XYZ file of C-alpha atoms in Angstrom:
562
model
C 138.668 16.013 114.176
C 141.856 17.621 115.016
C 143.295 20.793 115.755
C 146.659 20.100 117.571
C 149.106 17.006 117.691
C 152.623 16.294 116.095
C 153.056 14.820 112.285
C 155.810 13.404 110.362
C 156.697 12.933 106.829
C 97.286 16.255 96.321
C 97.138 13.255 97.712
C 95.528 10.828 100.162
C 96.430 9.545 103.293
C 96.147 6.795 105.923
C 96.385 7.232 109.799
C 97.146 4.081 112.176
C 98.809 3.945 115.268
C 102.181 2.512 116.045
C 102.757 -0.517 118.556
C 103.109 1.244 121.976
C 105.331 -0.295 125.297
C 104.588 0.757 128.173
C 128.608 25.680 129.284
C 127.462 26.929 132.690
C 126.158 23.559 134.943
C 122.614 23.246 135.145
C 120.917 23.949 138.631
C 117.360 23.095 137.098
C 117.739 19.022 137.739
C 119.138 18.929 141.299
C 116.959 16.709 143.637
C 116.324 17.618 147.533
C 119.033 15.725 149.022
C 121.275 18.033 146.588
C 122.297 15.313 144.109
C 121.974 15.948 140.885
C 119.073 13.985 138.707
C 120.271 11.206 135.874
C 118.271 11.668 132.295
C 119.655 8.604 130.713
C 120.227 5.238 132.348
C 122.493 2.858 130.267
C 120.597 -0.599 129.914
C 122.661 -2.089 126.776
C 123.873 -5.504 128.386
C 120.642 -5.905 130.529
C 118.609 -5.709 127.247
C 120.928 -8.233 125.032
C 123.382 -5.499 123.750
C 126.231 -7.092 124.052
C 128.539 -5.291 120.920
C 132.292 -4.332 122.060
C 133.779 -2.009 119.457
C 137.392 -3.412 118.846
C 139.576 -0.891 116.998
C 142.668 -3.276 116.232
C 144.958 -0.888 117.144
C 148.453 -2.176 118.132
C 152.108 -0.594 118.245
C 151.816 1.654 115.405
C 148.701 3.541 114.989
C 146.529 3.777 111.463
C 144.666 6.538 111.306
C 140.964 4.654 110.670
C 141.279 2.972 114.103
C 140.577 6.219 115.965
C 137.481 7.073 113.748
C 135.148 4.027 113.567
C 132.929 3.212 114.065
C 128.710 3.806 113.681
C 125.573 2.908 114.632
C 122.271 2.982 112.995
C 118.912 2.644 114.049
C 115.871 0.762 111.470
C 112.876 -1.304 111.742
C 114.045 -3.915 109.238
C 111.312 -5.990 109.809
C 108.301 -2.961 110.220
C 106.918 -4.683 113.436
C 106.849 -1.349 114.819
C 110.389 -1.473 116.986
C 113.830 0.088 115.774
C 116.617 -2.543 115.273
C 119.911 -1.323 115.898
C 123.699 -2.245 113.564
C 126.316 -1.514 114.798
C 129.763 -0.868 112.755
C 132.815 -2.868 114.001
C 136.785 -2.369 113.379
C 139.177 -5.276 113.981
C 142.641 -5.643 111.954
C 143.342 -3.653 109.306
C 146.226 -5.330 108.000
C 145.728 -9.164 108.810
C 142.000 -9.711 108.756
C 140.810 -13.442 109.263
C 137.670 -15.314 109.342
C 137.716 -14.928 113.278
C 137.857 -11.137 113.012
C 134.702 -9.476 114.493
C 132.375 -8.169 112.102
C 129.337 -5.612 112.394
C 126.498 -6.889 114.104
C 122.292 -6.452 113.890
C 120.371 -6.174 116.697
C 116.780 -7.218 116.822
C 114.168 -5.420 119.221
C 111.710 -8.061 120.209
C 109.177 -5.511 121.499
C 109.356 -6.240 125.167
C 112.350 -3.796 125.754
C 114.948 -6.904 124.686
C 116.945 -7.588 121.758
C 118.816 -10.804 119.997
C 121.607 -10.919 117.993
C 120.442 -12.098 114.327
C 123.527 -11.238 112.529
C 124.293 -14.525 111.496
C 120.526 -15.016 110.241
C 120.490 -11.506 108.339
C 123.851 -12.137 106.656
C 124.536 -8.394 107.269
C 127.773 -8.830 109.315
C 130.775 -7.196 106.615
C 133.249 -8.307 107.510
C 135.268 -5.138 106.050
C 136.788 -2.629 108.605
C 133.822 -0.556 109.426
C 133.004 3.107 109.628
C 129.448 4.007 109.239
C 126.199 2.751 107.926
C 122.924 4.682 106.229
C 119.604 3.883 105.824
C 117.108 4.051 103.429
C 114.483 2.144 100.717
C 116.584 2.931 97.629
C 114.246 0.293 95.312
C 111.015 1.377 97.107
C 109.977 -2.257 98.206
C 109.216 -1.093 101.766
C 111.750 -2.291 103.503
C 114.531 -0.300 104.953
C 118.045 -0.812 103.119
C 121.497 -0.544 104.590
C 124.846 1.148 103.309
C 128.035 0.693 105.055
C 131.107 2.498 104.749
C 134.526 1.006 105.298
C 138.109 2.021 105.086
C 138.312 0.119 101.865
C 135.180 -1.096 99.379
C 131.662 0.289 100.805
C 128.962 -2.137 101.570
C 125.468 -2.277 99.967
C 122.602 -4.388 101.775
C 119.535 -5.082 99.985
C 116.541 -5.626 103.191
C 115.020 -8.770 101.194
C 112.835 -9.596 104.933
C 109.252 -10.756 104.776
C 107.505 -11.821 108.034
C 108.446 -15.476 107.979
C 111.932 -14.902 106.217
C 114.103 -11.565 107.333
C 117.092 -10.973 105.547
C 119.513 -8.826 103.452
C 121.604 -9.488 100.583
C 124.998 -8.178 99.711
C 124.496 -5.820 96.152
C 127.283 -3.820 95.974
C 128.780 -4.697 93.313
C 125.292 -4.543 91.253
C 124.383 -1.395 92.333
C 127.391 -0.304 91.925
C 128.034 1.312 94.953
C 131.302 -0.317 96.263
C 133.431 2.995 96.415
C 136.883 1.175 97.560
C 138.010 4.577 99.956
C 138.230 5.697 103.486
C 134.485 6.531 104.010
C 132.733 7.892 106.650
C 129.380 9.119 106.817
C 126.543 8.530 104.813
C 123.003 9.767 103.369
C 120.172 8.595 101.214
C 118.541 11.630 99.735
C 116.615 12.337 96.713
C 118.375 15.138 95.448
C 116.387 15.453 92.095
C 113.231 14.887 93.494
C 112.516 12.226 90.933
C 111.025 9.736 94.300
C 114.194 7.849 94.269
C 116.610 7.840 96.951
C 120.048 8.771 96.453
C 123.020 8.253 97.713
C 125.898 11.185 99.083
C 128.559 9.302 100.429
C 131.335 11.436 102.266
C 135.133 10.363 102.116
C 137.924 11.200 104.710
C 141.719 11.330 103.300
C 142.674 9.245 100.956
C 144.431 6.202 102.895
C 146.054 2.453 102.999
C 148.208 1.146 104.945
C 151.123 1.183 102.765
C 150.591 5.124 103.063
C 150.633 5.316 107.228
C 152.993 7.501 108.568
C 154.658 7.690 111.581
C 153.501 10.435 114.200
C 154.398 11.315 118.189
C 152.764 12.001 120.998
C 153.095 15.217 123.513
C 155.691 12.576 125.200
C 157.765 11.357 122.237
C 154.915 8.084 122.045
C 153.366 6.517 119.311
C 150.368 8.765 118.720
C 147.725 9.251 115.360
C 148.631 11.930 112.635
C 146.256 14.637 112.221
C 144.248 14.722 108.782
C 146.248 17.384 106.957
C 149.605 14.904 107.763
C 148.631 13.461 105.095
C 148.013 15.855 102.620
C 145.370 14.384 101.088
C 141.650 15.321 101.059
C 139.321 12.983 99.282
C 136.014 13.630 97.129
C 132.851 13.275 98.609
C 130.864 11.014 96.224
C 127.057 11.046 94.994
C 125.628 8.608 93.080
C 122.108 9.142 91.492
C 119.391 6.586 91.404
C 119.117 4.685 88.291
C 115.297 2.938 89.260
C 116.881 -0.583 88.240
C 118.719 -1.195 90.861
C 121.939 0.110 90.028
C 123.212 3.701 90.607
C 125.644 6.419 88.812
C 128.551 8.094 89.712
C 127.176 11.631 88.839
C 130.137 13.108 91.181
C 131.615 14.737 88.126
C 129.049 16.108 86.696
C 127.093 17.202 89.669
C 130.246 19.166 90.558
C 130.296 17.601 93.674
C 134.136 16.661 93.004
C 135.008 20.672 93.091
C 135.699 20.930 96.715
C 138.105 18.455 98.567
C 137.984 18.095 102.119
C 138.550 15.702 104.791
C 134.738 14.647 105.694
C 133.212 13.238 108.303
C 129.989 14.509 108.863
C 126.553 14.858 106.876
C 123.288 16.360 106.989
C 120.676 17.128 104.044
C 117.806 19.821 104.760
C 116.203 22.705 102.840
C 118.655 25.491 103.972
C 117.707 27.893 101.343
C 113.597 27.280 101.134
C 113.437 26.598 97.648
C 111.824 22.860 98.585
C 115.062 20.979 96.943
C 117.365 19.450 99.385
C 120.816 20.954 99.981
C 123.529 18.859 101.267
C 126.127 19.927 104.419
C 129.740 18.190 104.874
C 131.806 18.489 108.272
C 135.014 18.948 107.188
C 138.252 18.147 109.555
C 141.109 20.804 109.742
C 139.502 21.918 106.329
C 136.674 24.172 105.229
C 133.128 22.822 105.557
C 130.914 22.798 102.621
C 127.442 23.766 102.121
C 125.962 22.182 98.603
C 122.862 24.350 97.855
C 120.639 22.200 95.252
C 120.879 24.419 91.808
C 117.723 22.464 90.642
C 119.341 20.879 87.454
C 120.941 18.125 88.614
C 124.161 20.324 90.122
C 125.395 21.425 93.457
C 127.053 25.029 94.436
C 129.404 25.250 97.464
C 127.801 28.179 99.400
C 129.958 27.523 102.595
C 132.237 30.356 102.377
C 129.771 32.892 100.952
C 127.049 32.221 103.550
C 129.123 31.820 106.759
C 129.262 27.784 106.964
C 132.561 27.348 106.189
C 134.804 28.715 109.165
C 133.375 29.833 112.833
C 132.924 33.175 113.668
C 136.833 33.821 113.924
C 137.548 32.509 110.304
C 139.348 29.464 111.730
C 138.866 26.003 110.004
C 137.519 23.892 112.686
C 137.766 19.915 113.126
C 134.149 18.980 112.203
C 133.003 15.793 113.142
C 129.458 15.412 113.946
C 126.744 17.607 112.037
C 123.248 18.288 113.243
C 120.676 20.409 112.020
C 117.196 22.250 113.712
C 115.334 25.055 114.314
C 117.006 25.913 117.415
C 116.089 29.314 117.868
C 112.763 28.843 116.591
C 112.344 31.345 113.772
C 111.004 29.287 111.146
C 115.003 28.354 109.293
C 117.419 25.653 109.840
C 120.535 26.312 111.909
C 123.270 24.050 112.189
C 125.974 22.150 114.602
C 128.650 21.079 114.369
C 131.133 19.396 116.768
C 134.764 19.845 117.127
C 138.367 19.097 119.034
C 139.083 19.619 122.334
C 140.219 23.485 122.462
C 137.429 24.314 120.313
C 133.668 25.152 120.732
C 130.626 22.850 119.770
C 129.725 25.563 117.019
C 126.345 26.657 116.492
C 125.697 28.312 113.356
C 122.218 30.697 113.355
C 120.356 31.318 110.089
C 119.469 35.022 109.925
C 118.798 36.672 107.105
C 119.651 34.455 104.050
C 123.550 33.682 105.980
C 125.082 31.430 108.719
C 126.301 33.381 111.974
C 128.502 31.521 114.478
C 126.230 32.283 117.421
C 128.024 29.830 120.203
C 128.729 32.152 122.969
C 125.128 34.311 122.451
C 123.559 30.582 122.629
C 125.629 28.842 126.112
C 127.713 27.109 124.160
C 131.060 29.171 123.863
C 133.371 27.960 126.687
C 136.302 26.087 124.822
C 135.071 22.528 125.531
C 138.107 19.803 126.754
C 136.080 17.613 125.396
C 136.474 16.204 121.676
C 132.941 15.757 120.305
C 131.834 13.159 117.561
C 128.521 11.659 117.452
C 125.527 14.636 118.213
C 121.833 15.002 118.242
C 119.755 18.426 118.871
C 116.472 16.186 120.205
C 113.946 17.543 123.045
C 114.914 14.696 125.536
C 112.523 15.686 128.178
C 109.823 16.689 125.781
C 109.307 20.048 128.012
C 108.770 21.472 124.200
C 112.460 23.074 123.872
C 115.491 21.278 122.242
C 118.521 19.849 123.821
C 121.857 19.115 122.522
C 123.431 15.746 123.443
C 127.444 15.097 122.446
C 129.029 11.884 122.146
C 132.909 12.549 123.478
C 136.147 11.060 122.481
C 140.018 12.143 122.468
C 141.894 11.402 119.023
C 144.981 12.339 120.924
C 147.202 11.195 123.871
C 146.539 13.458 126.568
C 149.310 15.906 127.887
C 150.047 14.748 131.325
C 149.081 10.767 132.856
C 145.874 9.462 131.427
C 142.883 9.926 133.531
C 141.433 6.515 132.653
C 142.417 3.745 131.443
C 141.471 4.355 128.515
C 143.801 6.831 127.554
C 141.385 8.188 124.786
C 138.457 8.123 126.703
C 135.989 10.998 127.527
C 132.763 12.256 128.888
C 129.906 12.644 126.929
C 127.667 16.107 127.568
C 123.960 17.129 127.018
C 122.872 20.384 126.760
C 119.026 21.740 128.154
C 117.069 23.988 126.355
C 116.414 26.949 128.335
C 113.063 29.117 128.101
C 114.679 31.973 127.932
C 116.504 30.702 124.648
C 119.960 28.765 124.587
C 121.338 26.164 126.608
C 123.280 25.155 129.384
C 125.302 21.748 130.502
C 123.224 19.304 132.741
C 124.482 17.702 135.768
C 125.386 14.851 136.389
C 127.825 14.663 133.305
C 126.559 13.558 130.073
C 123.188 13.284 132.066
C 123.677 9.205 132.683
C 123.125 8.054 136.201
C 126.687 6.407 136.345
C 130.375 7.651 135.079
C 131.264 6.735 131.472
C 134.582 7.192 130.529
C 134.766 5.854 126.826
C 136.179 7.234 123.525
C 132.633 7.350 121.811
C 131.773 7.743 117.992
C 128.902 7.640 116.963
C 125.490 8.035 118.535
C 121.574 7.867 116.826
C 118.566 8.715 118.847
C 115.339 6.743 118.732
C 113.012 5.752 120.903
C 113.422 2.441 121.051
C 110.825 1.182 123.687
C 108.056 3.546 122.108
C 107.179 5.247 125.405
C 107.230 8.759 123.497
C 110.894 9.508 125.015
C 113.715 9.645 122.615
C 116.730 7.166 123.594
C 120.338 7.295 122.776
C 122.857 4.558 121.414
C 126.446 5.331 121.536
C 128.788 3.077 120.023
C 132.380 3.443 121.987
C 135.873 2.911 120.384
C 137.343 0.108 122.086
C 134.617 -0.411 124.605
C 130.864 -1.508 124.685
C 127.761 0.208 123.561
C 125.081 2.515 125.334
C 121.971 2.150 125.354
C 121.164 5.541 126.795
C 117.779 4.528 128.382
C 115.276 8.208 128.733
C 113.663 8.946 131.571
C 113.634 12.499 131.695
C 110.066 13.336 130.593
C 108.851 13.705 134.076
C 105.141 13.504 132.553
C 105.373 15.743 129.920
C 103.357 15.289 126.951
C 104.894 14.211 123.382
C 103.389 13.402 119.892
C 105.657 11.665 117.109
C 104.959 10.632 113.360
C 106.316 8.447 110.824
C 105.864 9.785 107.371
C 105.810 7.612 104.782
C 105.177 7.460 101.037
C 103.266 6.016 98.816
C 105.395 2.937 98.620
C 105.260 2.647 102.512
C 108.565 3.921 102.595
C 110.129 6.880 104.845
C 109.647 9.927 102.902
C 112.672 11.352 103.862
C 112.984 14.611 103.211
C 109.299 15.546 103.975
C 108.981 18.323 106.200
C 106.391 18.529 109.343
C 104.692 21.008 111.225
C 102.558 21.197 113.697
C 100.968 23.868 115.547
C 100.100 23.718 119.253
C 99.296 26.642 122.319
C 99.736 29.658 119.688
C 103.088 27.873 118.360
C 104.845 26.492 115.590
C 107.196 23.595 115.714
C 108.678 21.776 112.458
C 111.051 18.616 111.816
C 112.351 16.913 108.630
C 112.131 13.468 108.251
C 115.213 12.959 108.500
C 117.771 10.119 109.442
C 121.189 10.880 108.464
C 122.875 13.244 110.609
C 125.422 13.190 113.847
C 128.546 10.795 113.019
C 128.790 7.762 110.969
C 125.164 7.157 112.365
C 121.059 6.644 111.463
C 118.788 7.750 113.392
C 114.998 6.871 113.685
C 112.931 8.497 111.072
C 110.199 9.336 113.149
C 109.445 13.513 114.138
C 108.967 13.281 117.506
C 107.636 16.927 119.409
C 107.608 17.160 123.342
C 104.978 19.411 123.893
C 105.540 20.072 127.741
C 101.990 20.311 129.517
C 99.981 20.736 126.208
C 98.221 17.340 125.477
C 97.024 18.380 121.847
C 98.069 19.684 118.489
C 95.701 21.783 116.262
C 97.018 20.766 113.107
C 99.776 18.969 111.480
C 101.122 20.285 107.967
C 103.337 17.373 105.730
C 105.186 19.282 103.009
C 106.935 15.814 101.030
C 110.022 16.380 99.161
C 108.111 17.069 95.763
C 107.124 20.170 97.266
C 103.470 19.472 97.789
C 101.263 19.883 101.134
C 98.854 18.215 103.284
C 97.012 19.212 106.769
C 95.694 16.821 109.212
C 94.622 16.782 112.814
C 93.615 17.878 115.395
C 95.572 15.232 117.783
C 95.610 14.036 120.906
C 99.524 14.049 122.454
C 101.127 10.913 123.612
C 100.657 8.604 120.740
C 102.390 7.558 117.171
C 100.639 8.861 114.125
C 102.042 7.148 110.890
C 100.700 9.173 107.593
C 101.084 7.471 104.415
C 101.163 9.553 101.078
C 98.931 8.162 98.475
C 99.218 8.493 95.156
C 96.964 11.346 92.941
């Protein structure tokens, strides 16, 4: 997060479709009268969105109110239409049954959404950071973890369609880690069809432990990480099948590398069809966990070019992202940084990670600090786009710009034919100024119109809803993947070939900062309005081909048992 500041002291399958509703500065979106074209119209209060992030922050400054909080994205009730939670902050030190808890937002499938909190019993009242999601008992229904400066939070989805609702199971399952956590991902690691969970820790932190830091004007400001002096263990906890889970951290030797963590993603890196794991570390090295296939986890960070950008430097990763942005058939990776920094992009060529920011548009030192991210073709013109949820974590220099003095502008990046990207106009591609400290941000689309959407959840101020409407008729295709409980298979891989080219995705949810995204692959496919074939590769490293498709439409394929 930081870089600069002061501090003291074989199978079958069934096809339905989903419900359906109706750098340099980009010259490619300007409009006749020389004005340039919005992407993303922000349509959260309008819709029943009406979540305002409260940090608690007061005289002195604790470091977790600068970092929360999350957003995730679910169908909890699998009519079809992503749900949204948002984390919350409040107090840290005098908490009270008044103080604002997370809140669940239900899409009603006409582009609206109600509060149902209170009727879901999912509001934790704990000072919140992230949340992940995922069926960890394979009932079908979409489960939530929350992470907290303090005890974790375990939700067990209990809905059925007369009676939605979750139950608090922490404390059964085992899962209550009491530390100062930030992202999180389910994942099955060992392949055994159970979901797992990685969850990643900051610094270890309480109140009693704040110290006292200054900003570039003498003024109460927040320490950076390594202030402290103390990097926490990431934690992974291995699915049981009862209910309950294991702290395997130990033994998985997870717990050999320290750093302070923030971000997650878990993909394939190495192509050996087990899932690897990839922590954003702040001010520290990052790590890279490559799967060993027995049950442990190697750091390959340093060794294949993850760890540091291209100048050896130890960056302040926040948000993590990971695609096939050159499209050469391997994972690259993202990750987002301080102000003074770049948005790194790390290419995988040849078996090792190569900071490729400047080759790919993205090497300017950004003034913006990033968080939340997403690498997502937003205006399905078949090449992917980068978007960046901005935020400062420090008092500015001079007199702040806005009133909030923290606050920033958010950036998306186009996709450019000729390979790489470049900043679209007008900033952060909204069609009016935002000037928040954002945090987290997941991408779905929400209305099921075959764009992909944004939410942003601000520090201190009230959520996006990032409304698409960039697709300027292109055509799109999107599946869920699901297995043979009717879950997400996350972790499956899918490909599908189209005009003489290949595209893949992971289903994949975890990713960008403290955030879920929707599990749906989605593909724009520009002015192509078919797919030959679609290839599923599930996480037990088996295959399937279906199609051919017809574009525009949302294909769910369920994996049956043999």
């Amino acid at each position: 997060m930081w870089a600069f500041g002061s501090l003291a002291g074989a199978l079958g399958f069934v096809l339905f479709l989903l419900p359906s509703a109706g750098a340099s500065r980009s010259n490619t979106d300007i409009l006749s009268d020389g004005l340039s074209r919005a992407w993303f119209f922000d349509i959260a209060l309008e819709r029943g969105i009406d979540f305002h992030h409260e940090s608690g922050t007061g005289e002195k400054k604790y470091m977790p109110e600068i970092m929360s909080g999350g957003v995730c994205l679910l169908d909890y009730d699998q009519d079809g239409y992503l749900d949204v939670y948002f984390t919350q902050g409040g107090s840290l030190t005098s908490r009270t049954a008044d103080t604002p808890g997370n809140r669940m937002f239900h899409n009603l499938g006409n582009g609206h959404f109600e509060d149902t909190t209170k009727l879901l019993q999912v509001g934790d009242p704990r000072y919140g950071m992230g949340c992940a999601v995922g069926d960890y008992n394979n009932d079908g229904r979409p489960d939530l973890y929350v992470t907290n400066a303090g005890q974790n939070t375990l939700y067990e989805n209990t809905s059925s369609p007369d009676n939605p609702g979750f139950r608090e199971v922490t404390a059964r399952a085992g899962v209550g880690h009491p530390g100062f956590g930030s992202s999180a991902a389910f994942v099955d690691y060992n392949r055994d069809g159970l979901l797992d969970l990685f969850v990643v820790n900051y610094v270890h932190w309480s109140p009693q432990r704040e110290l006292v830091c200054t900003g570039p004007r003498g003024q109460p400001d927040f320490c950076v990480p390594n202030a402290y002096k103390a990097p926490a263990p990431d934690v992974l906890y291995k699915n049981n099948g009862d209910g309950t889970f294991s702290d395997v951290t130990a033994s998985s030797k997870i717990s050999t590398a320290f750093g302070n963590g923030l971000g997650i993603a878990c993909a394939d890196f190495d192509g050996d069809s087990w899932v690897d794991v990839v922590v954003a570390n702040d001010l520290l090295a990052n790590q890279l966990w490559i799967n060993k296939r027995d049950g442990t986890f190697e750091d390959h960070a340093l060794v294949q070019g993850a760890a540091f950008d291209g100048n050896g430097v130890a960056e302040s990763g926040m948000g993590v992202d990971v695609q096939d942005v050159d499209y050469d058939g391997d994972l690259d990776l993202l990750m987002t940084h301080f102000q003074g920094q770049t948005n790194t992009l790390y290419l995988y060529e040849g078996s090792f990670f190569h900071d490729r920011t400047i080759r790919m548009g993205l090497g300017s030192s950004s003034p913006h600090t990033g968080f939340g991210t997403a690498i997502m073709d937003f205006n399905n013109d078949a090449l992917l786009d980068i978007y960046v949820a901005d935020g400062r974590v420090t008092l500015p220099q001079g007199d702040p710009i806005y009133d909030d003095a923290y606050a920033d502008e958010n950036q998306i990046f186009k996709g450019l034919t000729a390979g790489g990207f470049e900043e679209v106009l007008p900033v952060g591609g909204a069609d009016m100024d935002q000037h928040h400290s954002s945090r987290g941000a997941a991408v779905g689309d929400f209305d099921n119109d075959g764009d992909v959407d944004i939410f942003v959840s601000n520090r201190d101020g009230p959520a996006y809803l990032l409304d698409n409407r960039s697709a300027d008729g292109n055509h799109w295709i999107g599946f869920r993947i699901l297995n043979e409980y009717k879950s997400d298979a996350i972790g499956a891989r899918v490909e599908i070939e189209f005009d003489g080219l290949t595209r893949f995705k992971d289903v994949r949810t975890a990713h960008s900062y403290c955030s879920s995204s929707d599990p749906r692959v989605h593909f724009g496919l520009g002015s192509v309005d078919r797919i030959e074939r679609v290839t599923v590769a599930w996480a037990n490293g088996k295959s399937e081909s279906f199609g051919p498709y017809d574009s525009d439409q949302y294909i769910t394929i369920t994996r049956t048992p043999k």
